[in-house]
Coordinates of C-alpha atoms in Angstrom, one line a residue:
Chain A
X1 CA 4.2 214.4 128.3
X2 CA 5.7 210.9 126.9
X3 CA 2.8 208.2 128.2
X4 CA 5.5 205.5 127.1
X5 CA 8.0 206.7 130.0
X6 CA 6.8 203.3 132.0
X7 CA 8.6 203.6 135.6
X8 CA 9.9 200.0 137.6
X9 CA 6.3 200.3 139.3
X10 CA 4.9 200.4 135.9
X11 CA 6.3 197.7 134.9
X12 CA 5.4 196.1 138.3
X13 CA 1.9 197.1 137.8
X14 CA 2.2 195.1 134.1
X15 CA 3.3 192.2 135.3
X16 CA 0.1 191.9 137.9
X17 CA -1.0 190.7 134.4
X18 CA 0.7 187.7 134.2
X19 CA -0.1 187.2 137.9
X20 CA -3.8 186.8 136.2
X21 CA -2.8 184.5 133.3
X22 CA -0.9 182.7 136.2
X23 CA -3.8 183.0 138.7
X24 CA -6.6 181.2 135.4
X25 CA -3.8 178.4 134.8
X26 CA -4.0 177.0 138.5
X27 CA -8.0 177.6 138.8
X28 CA -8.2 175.6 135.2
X29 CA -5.3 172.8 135.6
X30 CA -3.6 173.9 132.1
X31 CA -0.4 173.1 134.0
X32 CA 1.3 176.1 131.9
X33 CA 2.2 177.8 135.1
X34 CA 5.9 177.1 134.3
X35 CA 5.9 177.8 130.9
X36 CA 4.1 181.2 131.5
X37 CA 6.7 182.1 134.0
X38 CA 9.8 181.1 132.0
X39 CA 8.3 182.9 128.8
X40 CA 7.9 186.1 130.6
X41 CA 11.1 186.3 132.1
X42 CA 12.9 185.2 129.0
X43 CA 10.8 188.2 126.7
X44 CA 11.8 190.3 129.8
X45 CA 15.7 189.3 129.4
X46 CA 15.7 189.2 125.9
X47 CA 13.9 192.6 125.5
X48 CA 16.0 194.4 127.8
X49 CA 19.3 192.9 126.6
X50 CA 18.0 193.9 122.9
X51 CA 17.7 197.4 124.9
X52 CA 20.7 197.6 126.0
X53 CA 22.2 196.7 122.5
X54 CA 19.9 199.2 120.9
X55 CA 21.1 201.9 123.2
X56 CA 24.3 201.7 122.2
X57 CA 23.8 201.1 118.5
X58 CA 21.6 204.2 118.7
X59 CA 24.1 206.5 121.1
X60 CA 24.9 209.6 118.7
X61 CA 28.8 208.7 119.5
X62 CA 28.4 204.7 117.7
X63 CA 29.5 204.9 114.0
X64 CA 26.7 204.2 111.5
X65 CA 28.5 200.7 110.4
X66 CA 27.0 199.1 113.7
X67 CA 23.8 200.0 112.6
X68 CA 24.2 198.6 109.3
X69 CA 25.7 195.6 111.2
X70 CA 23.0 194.7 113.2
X71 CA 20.2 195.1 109.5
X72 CA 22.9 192.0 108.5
X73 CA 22.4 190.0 111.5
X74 CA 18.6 190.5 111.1
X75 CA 19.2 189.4 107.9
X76 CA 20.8 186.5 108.8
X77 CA 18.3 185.7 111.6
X78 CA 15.3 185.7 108.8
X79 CA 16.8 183.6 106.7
X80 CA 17.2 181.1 109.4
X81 CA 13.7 181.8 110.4
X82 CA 13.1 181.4 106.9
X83 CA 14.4 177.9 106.8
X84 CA 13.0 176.2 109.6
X85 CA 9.7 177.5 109.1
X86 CA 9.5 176.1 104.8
X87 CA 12.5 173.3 105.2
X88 CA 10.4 171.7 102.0
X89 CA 11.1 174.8 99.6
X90 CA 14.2 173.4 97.6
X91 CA 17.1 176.6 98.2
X92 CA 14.4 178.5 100.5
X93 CA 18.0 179.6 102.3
X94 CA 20.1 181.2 99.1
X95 CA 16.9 182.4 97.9
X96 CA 15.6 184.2 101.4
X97 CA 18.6 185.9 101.3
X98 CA 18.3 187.2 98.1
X99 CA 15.0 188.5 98.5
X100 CA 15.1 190.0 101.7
X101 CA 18.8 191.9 101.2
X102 CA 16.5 193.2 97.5
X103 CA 13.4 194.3 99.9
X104 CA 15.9 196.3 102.1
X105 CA 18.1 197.5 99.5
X106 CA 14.9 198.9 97.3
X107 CA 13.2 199.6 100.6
X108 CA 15.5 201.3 102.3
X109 CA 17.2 202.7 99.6
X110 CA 14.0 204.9 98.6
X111 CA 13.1 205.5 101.7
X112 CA 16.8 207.4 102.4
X113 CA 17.4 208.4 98.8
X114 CA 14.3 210.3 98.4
X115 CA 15.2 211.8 102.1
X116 CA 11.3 210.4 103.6
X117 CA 13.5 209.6 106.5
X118 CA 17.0 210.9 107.5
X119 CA 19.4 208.0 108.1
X120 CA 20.8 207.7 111.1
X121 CA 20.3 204.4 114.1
X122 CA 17.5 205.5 115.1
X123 CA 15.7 204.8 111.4
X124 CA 17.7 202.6 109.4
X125 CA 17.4 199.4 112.6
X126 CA 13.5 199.9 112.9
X127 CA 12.4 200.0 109.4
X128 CA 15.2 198.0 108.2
X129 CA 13.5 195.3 111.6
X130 CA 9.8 196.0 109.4
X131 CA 11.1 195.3 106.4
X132 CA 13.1 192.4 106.6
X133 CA 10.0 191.0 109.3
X134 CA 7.3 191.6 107.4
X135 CA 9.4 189.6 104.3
X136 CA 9.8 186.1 106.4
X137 CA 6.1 185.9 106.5
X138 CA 5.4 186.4 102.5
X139 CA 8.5 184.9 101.6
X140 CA 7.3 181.2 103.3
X141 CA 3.9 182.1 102.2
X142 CA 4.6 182.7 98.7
X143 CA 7.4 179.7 98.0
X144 CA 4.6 177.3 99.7
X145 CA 2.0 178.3 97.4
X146 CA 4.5 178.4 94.2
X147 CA 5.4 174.6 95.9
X148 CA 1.3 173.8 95.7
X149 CA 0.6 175.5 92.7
X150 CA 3.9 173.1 90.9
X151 CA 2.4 170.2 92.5
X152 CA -1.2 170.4 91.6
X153 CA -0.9 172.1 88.0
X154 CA 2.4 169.7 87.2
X155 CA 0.3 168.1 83.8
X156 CA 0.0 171.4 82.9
X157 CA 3.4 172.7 83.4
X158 CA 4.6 169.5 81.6
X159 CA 2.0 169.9 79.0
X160 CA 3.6 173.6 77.5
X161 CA 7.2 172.0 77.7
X162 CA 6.0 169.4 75.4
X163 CA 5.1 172.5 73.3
X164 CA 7.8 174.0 73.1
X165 CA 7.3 176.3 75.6
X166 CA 11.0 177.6 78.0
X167 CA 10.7 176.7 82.0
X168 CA 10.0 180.5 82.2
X169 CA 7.1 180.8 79.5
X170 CA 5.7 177.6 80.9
X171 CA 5.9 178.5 84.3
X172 CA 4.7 182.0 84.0
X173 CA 0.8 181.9 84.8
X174 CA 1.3 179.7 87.8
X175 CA 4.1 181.9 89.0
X176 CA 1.4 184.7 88.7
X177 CA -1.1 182.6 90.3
X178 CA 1.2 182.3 93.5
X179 CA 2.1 185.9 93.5
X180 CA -1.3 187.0 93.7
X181 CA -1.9 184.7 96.4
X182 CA 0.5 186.2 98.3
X183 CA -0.2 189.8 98.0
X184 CA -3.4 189.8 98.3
X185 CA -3.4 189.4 102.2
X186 CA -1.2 192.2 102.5
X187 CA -3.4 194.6 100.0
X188 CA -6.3 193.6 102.1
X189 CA -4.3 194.6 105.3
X190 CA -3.3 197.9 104.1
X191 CA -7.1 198.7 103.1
X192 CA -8.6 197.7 106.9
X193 CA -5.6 199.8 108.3
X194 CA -7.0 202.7 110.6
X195 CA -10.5 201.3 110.1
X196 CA -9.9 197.7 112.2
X197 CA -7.2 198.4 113.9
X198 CA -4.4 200.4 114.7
X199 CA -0.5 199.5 114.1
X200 CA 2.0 198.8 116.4
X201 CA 4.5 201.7 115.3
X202 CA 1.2 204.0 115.2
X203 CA 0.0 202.9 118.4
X204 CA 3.8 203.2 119.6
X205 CA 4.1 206.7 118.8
X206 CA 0.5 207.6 119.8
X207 CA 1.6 206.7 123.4
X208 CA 4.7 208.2 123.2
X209 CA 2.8 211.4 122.9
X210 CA 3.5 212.3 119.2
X211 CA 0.9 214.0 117.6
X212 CA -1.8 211.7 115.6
X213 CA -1.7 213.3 112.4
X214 CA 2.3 212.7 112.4
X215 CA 2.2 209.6 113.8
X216 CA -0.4 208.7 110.8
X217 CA 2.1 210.1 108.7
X218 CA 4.9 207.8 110.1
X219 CA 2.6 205.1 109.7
X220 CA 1.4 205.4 106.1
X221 CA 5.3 205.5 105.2
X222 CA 5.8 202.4 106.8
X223 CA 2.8 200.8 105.3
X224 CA 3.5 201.7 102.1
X225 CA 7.3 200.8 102.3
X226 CA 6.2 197.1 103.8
X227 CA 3.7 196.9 100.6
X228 CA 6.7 197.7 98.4
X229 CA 9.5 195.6 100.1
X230 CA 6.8 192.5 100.4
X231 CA 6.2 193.3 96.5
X232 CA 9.9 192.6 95.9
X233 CA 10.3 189.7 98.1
X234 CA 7.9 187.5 96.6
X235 CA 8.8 188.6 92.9
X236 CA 12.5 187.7 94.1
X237 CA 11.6 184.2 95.4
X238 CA 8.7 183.8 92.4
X239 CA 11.5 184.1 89.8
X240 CA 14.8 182.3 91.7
X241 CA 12.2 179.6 93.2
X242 CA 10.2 179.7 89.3
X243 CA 14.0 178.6 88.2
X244 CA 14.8 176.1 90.7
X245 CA 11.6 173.9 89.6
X246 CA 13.4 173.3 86.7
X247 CA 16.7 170.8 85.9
X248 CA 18.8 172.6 83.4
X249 CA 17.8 170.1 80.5
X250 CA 14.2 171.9 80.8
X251 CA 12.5 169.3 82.6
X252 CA 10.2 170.2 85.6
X253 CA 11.7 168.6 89.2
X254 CA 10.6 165.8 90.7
X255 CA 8.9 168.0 94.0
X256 CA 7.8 164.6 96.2
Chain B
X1 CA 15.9 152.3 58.6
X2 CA 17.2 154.1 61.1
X3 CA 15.0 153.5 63.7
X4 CA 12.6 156.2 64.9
X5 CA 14.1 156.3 68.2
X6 CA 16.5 153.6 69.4
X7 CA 17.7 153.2 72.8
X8 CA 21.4 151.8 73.8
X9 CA 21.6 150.3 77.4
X10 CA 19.2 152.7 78.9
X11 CA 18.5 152.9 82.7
X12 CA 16.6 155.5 84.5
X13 CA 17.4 155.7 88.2
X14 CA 15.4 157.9 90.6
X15 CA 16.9 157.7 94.0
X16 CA 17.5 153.7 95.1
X17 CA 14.4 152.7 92.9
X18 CA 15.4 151.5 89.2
X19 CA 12.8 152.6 86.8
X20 CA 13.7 151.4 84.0
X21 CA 17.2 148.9 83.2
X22 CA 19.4 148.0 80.6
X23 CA 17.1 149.1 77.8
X24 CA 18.0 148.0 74.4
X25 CA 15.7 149.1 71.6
X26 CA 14.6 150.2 68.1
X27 CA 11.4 151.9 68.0
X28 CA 10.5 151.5 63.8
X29 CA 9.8 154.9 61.7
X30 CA 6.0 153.7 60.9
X31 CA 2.7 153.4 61.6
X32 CA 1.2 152.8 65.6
X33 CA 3.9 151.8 68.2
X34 CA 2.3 150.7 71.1
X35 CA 3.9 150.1 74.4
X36 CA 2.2 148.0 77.2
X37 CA 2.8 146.6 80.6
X38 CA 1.8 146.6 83.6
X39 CA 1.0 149.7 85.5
X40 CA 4.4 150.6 87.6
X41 CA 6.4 148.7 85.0
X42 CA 8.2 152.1 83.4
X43 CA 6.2 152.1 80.5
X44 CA 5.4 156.1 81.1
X45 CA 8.5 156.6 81.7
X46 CA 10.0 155.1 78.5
X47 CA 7.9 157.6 76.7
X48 CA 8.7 160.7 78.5
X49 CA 12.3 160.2 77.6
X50 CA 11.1 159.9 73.6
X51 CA 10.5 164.1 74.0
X52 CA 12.8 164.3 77.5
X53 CA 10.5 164.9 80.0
X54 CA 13.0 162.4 81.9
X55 CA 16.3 161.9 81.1
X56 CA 18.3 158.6 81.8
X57 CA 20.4 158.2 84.2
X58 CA 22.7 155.3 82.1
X59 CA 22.8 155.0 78.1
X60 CA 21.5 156.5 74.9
X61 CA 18.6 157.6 73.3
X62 CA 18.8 158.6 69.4
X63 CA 15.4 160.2 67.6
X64 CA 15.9 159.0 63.8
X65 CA 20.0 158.4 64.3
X66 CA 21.0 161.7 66.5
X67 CA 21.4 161.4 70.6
X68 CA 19.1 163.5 72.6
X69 CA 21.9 165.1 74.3
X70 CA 22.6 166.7 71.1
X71 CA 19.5 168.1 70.2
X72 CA 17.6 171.7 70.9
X73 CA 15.3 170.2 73.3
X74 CA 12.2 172.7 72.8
X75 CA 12.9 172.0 68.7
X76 CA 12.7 168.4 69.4
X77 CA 9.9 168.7 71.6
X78 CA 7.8 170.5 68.6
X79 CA 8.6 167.5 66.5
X80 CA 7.6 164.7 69.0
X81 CA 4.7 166.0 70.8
X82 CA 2.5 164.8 73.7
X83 CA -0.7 163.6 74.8
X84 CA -1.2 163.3 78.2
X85 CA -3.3 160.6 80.5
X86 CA -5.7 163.0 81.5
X87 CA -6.7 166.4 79.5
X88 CA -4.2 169.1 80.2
X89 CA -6.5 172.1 79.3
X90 CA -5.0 175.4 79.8
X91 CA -6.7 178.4 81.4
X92 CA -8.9 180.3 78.4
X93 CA -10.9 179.7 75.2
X94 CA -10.2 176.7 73.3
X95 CA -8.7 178.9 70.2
X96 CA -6.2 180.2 73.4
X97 CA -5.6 176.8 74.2
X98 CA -4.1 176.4 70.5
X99 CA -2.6 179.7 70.9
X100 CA 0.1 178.4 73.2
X101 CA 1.2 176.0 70.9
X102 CA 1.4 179.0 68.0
X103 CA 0.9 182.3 69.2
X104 CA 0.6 183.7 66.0
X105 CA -2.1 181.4 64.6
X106 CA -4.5 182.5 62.2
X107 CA -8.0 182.1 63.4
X108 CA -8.7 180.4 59.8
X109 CA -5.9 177.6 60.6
X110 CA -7.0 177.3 64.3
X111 CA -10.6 176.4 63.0
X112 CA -8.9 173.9 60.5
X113 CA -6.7 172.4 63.6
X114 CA -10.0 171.8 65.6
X115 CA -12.3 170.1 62.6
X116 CA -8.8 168.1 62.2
X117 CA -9.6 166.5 65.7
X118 CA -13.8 166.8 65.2
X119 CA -14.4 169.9 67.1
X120 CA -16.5 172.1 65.7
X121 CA -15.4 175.7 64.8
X122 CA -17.8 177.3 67.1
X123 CA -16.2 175.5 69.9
X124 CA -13.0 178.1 69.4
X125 CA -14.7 180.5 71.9
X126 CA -15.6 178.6 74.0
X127 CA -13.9 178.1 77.5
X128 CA -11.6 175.0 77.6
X129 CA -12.5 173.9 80.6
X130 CA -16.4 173.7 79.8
X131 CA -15.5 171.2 77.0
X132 CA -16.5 167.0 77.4
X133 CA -13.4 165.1 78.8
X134 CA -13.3 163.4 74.9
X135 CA -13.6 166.9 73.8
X136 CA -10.7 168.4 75.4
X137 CA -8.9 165.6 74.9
X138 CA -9.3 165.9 70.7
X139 CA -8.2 169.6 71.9
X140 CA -4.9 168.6 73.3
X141 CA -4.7 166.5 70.1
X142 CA -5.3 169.4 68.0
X143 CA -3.2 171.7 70.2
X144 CA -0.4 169.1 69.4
X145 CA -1.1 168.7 66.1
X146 CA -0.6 172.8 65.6
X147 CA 3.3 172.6 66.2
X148 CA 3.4 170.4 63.0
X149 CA 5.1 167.3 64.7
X150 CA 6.6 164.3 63.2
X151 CA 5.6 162.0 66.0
X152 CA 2.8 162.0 69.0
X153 CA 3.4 160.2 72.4
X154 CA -0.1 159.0 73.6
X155 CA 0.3 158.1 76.9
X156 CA -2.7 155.9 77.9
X157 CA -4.8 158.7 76.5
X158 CA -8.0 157.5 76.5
X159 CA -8.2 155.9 80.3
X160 CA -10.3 158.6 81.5
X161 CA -13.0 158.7 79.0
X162 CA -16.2 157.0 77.9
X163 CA -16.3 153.9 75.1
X164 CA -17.3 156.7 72.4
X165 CA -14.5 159.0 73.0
X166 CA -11.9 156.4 73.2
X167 CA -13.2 155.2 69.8
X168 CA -13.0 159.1 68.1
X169 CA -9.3 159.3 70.2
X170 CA -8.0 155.9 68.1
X171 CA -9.1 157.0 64.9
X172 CA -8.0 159.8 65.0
X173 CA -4.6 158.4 65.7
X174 CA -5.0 155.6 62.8
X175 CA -5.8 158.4 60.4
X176 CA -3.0 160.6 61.5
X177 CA -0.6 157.6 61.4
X178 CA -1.9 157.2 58.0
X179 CA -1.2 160.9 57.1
X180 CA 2.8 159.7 57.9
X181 CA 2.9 161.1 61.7
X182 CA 4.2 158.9 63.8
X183 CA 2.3 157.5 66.7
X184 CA 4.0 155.7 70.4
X185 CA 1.4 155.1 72.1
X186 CA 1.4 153.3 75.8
X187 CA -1.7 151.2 77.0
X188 CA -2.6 148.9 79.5
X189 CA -5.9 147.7 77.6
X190 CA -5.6 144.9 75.7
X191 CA -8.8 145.1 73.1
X192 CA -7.1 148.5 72.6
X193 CA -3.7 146.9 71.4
X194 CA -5.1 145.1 69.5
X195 CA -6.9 147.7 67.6
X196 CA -4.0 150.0 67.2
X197 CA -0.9 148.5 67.4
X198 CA 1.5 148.0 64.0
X199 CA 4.6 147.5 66.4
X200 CA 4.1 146.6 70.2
X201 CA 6.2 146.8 72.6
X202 CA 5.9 145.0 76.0
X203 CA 7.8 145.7 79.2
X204 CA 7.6 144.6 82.4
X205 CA 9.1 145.4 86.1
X206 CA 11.7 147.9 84.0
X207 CA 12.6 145.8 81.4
X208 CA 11.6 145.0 77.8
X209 CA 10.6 141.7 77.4
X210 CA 9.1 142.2 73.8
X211 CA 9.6 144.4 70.8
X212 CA 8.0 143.2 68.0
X213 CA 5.5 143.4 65.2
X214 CA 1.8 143.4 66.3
X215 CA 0.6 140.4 63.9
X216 CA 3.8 137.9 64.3
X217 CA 3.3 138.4 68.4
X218 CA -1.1 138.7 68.4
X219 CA -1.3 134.8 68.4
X220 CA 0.6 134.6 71.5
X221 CA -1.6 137.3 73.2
X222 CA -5.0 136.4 71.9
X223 CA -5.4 133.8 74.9
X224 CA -3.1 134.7 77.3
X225 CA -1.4 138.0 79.1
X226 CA 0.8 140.1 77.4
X227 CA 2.7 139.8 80.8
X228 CA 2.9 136.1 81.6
X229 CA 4.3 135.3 78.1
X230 CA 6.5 137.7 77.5
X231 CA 9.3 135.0 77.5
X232 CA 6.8 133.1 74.6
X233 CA 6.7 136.2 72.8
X234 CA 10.2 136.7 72.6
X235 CA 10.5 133.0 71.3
X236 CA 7.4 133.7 68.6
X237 CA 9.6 137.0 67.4
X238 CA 12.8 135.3 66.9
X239 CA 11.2 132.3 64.9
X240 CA 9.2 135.1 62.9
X241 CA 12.4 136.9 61.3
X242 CA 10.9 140.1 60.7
X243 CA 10.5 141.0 64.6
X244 CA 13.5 142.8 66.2
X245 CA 14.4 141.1 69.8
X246 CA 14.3 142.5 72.8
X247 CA 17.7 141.8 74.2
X248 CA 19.3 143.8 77.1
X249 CA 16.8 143.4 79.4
X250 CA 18.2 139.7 80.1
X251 CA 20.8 140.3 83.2

């Protein structure tokens, strides 16, 4: 049977649980009892009106085109999200949206062209929502660190120009520094996976009643397609951002 | 002689701050040039326009008669190399250090480049960053030297090291001036001026207010400031005939 089929008393029975966060706030004084009661009824509205939208993108009868409609307005959401979350990353807007439409083109593009999943609603809005997701993070994490690593090595950079060196020779091993920086989290995510803890699609389809050795399937797919589309994300910001730190005389920017 | 470098009405504006203004000079093609002022006063920046680190806002800069805007900026910065104010060791063995300035050097002509600066050949395995401050500095030097250039920016080179090392670092630069390599050198230590300088410069809150030769302005600055007589300086130079004035920075 599907465990995930959550009735209204289900979902009655959940919210006893924010009766308890509720219940801790008044005994403790945090004075969050509003705030609790507003943020769970806005995730409520927004989830269901996201439901809604999803059922129709996903009805059988909806042309494709809405689909790929809705990856664009995620698109567009990130690189807002993008923007307010690293507002000191000069062009973190033109250069978001680069990355993230490359992570979902490559991403997605393999993932379809090779036929690992058939495209239809019902894939291309989930995994395009994990790919472009996952990017936000590694894009502000990466551009900061390219943004510290400009600032604290800036001698240096300055140092090869005065050898003769191009903005891209010169900026090359601190570009590499940064990149490492920024994978590394999500290598050591992918080795602790199954191990520490579970994913969310995993979990998902584990309590949807899918079998655990396909729903591990699913799940190594995705890992290895948010590994990949973080991969091209921070290359693509590395290389525009690695660009932008530079006037078009070859001098380094000024970054304070 | 066209001049070494020689600037026409230069300013350098970064945001509502002037840097530098109305910069009229002739920097000569010999020996030591040392420019000195006041830290703040835009001597720095003077000399990362010489290889265009910066790039002025107002004016024109010419390297031995031809503008900067009409140079190939990563030829020119081969032939008017740099010295930082602090070592700017690179990541790797001091032989890779040189390595960046010529990747194709011969380990025979790296060697050379390092006993040019007093570092001894063994030192070419050795990792950068476990060298002396003095020690990497002579490495920049050398790492400088290995793009064959026709003039070295010092800029306040030796402020981060002990009394020995800043002794090695100026003669190293007197004998490489005397080899026919160009040397600007910026300063804010008087004794040290007046050790190096064939040519000083002086300039202060943006401005030039001297540009002369060391010996007919020394007098002025054996007892006093650079800073406070500035105006006397300019007086001295103009009596002395030889010395170029200032001019321009007078608004």
């Amino acid at each position: 049977m599907n465990n995930a089929d959550i009735g209204l008393i289900g979902m009655a029975g959940a919210s006893t649980l924010v009766i308890i966060a509720l219940a801790i706030s008044l005994w403790q004084r945090l004075g969050l009892e509003r705030d609790l009661i507003v943020a769970s009824l806005r995730a409520a509205v927004q989830l269901l009106a996201v439901g809604f939208l999803l059922a129709v993108l996903l009805d059988e009868d909806t042309p494709l085109a809405f689909a790929f409609g809705w990856v664009v307005v995620m698109l567009a959401f990130a690189i807002w999200t993008a923007r307010s979350r690293a507002p000191e990353v000069p062009g973190i807007a033109p250069l978001a949206g680069m990355a993230f439409t490359a992570a979902t083109v490559v991403a997605l593009g393999l993932l379809f062209g090779l036929g690992v999943y058939p495209l239809n609603a019902t894939t291309l809005i989930p995994l395009g929502g994990m790919v472009i997701g996952n990017s936000i993070s590694a894009t502000v994490l990466v551009s900061r660190r390219i943004i510290d690593e400009f600032s604290d090595k800036r001698a240096e950079i300055e140092a090869r120009l005065s050898l003769g060196q191009s903005p891209v020779e010169a900026a090359r091993p601190y570009l590499r520094n940064a990149l490492r920086t920024a994978l590394i989290p999500q290598i050591e995510t992918t080795k602790a996976v199954g191990i520490v803890f579970l994913p969310g699609a995993m979990v998902g389809l584990i309590l949807a009643g899918v079998d655990p050795i396909d729903a591990v399937r699913v799940q190594a797919a995705v890992m290895y397609m948010i590994l990949g589309s973080v991969a091209t994300t921070t290359t693509v910001i590395a290389l525009g951002l690695g660009r932008r730190l530079f006037t078009a005389d070859q001098r380094l920017v000024r970054l304070d | 002689m066209v001049a070494l470098f020689s600037f026409a009405g230069v300013g350098l504006r970064a945001g509502e701050t002037d840097i530098l203004r109305g910069v009229d000079l002739d920097l000569p093609d010999d020996g030591i040039t040392v420019i000195v002022g006041p830290s703040g006063s835009g001597k720095s920046t003077l000399l990362r326009l010489l290889n265009g680190l910066e790039r002025p806002t107002s004016g024109e800069i010419q390297f031995r008669g031809v503008s900067l805007t009409d140079v190939d900026i990563r030829a020119h910065r081969r032939s008017v190399g740099m010295v930082f104010q602090r070592p700017t060791i690179f990541d790797g063995t001091a032989l890779d250090n040189l390595r960046v300035a010529d990747p194709g050097i011969a380990r025979a002509n790296a060697v050379r480049a390092l006993e040019r600066v007093g570092l001894a050949a063994e030192l070419a395995d050795r990792n950068a960053s476990d060298l002396s401050g003095g020690e990497a500095q002579r490495l920049c030097l050398a790492r400088t030297l290995v793009t064959e250039p026709a003039v070295i920016l010092m800029d306040e080179p030796t402020s981060a090291l002990d009394v020995d090392s800043v002794h090695r670092i100026e003669h190293l630069a007197q004998t490489i001036a005397e080899e026919g390599v160009r040397i600007v050198w910026v300063s804010h230590d008087r004794d040290q001026v007046r050790r190096l300088a064939t040519w000083l410069v002086t300039v202060e809150n943006g401005r030039i207010t001297a540009s002369g030769e060391a010996t007919a302005m020394g007098h002025v600055h054996d007892d006093e400031g650079f800073w406070s007589t500035a105006s006397e300086a300019r007086e001295a130079e103009a009596g002395s005939g030889e010395a170029k004035p200032a001019g321009g920075g007078a608004e």
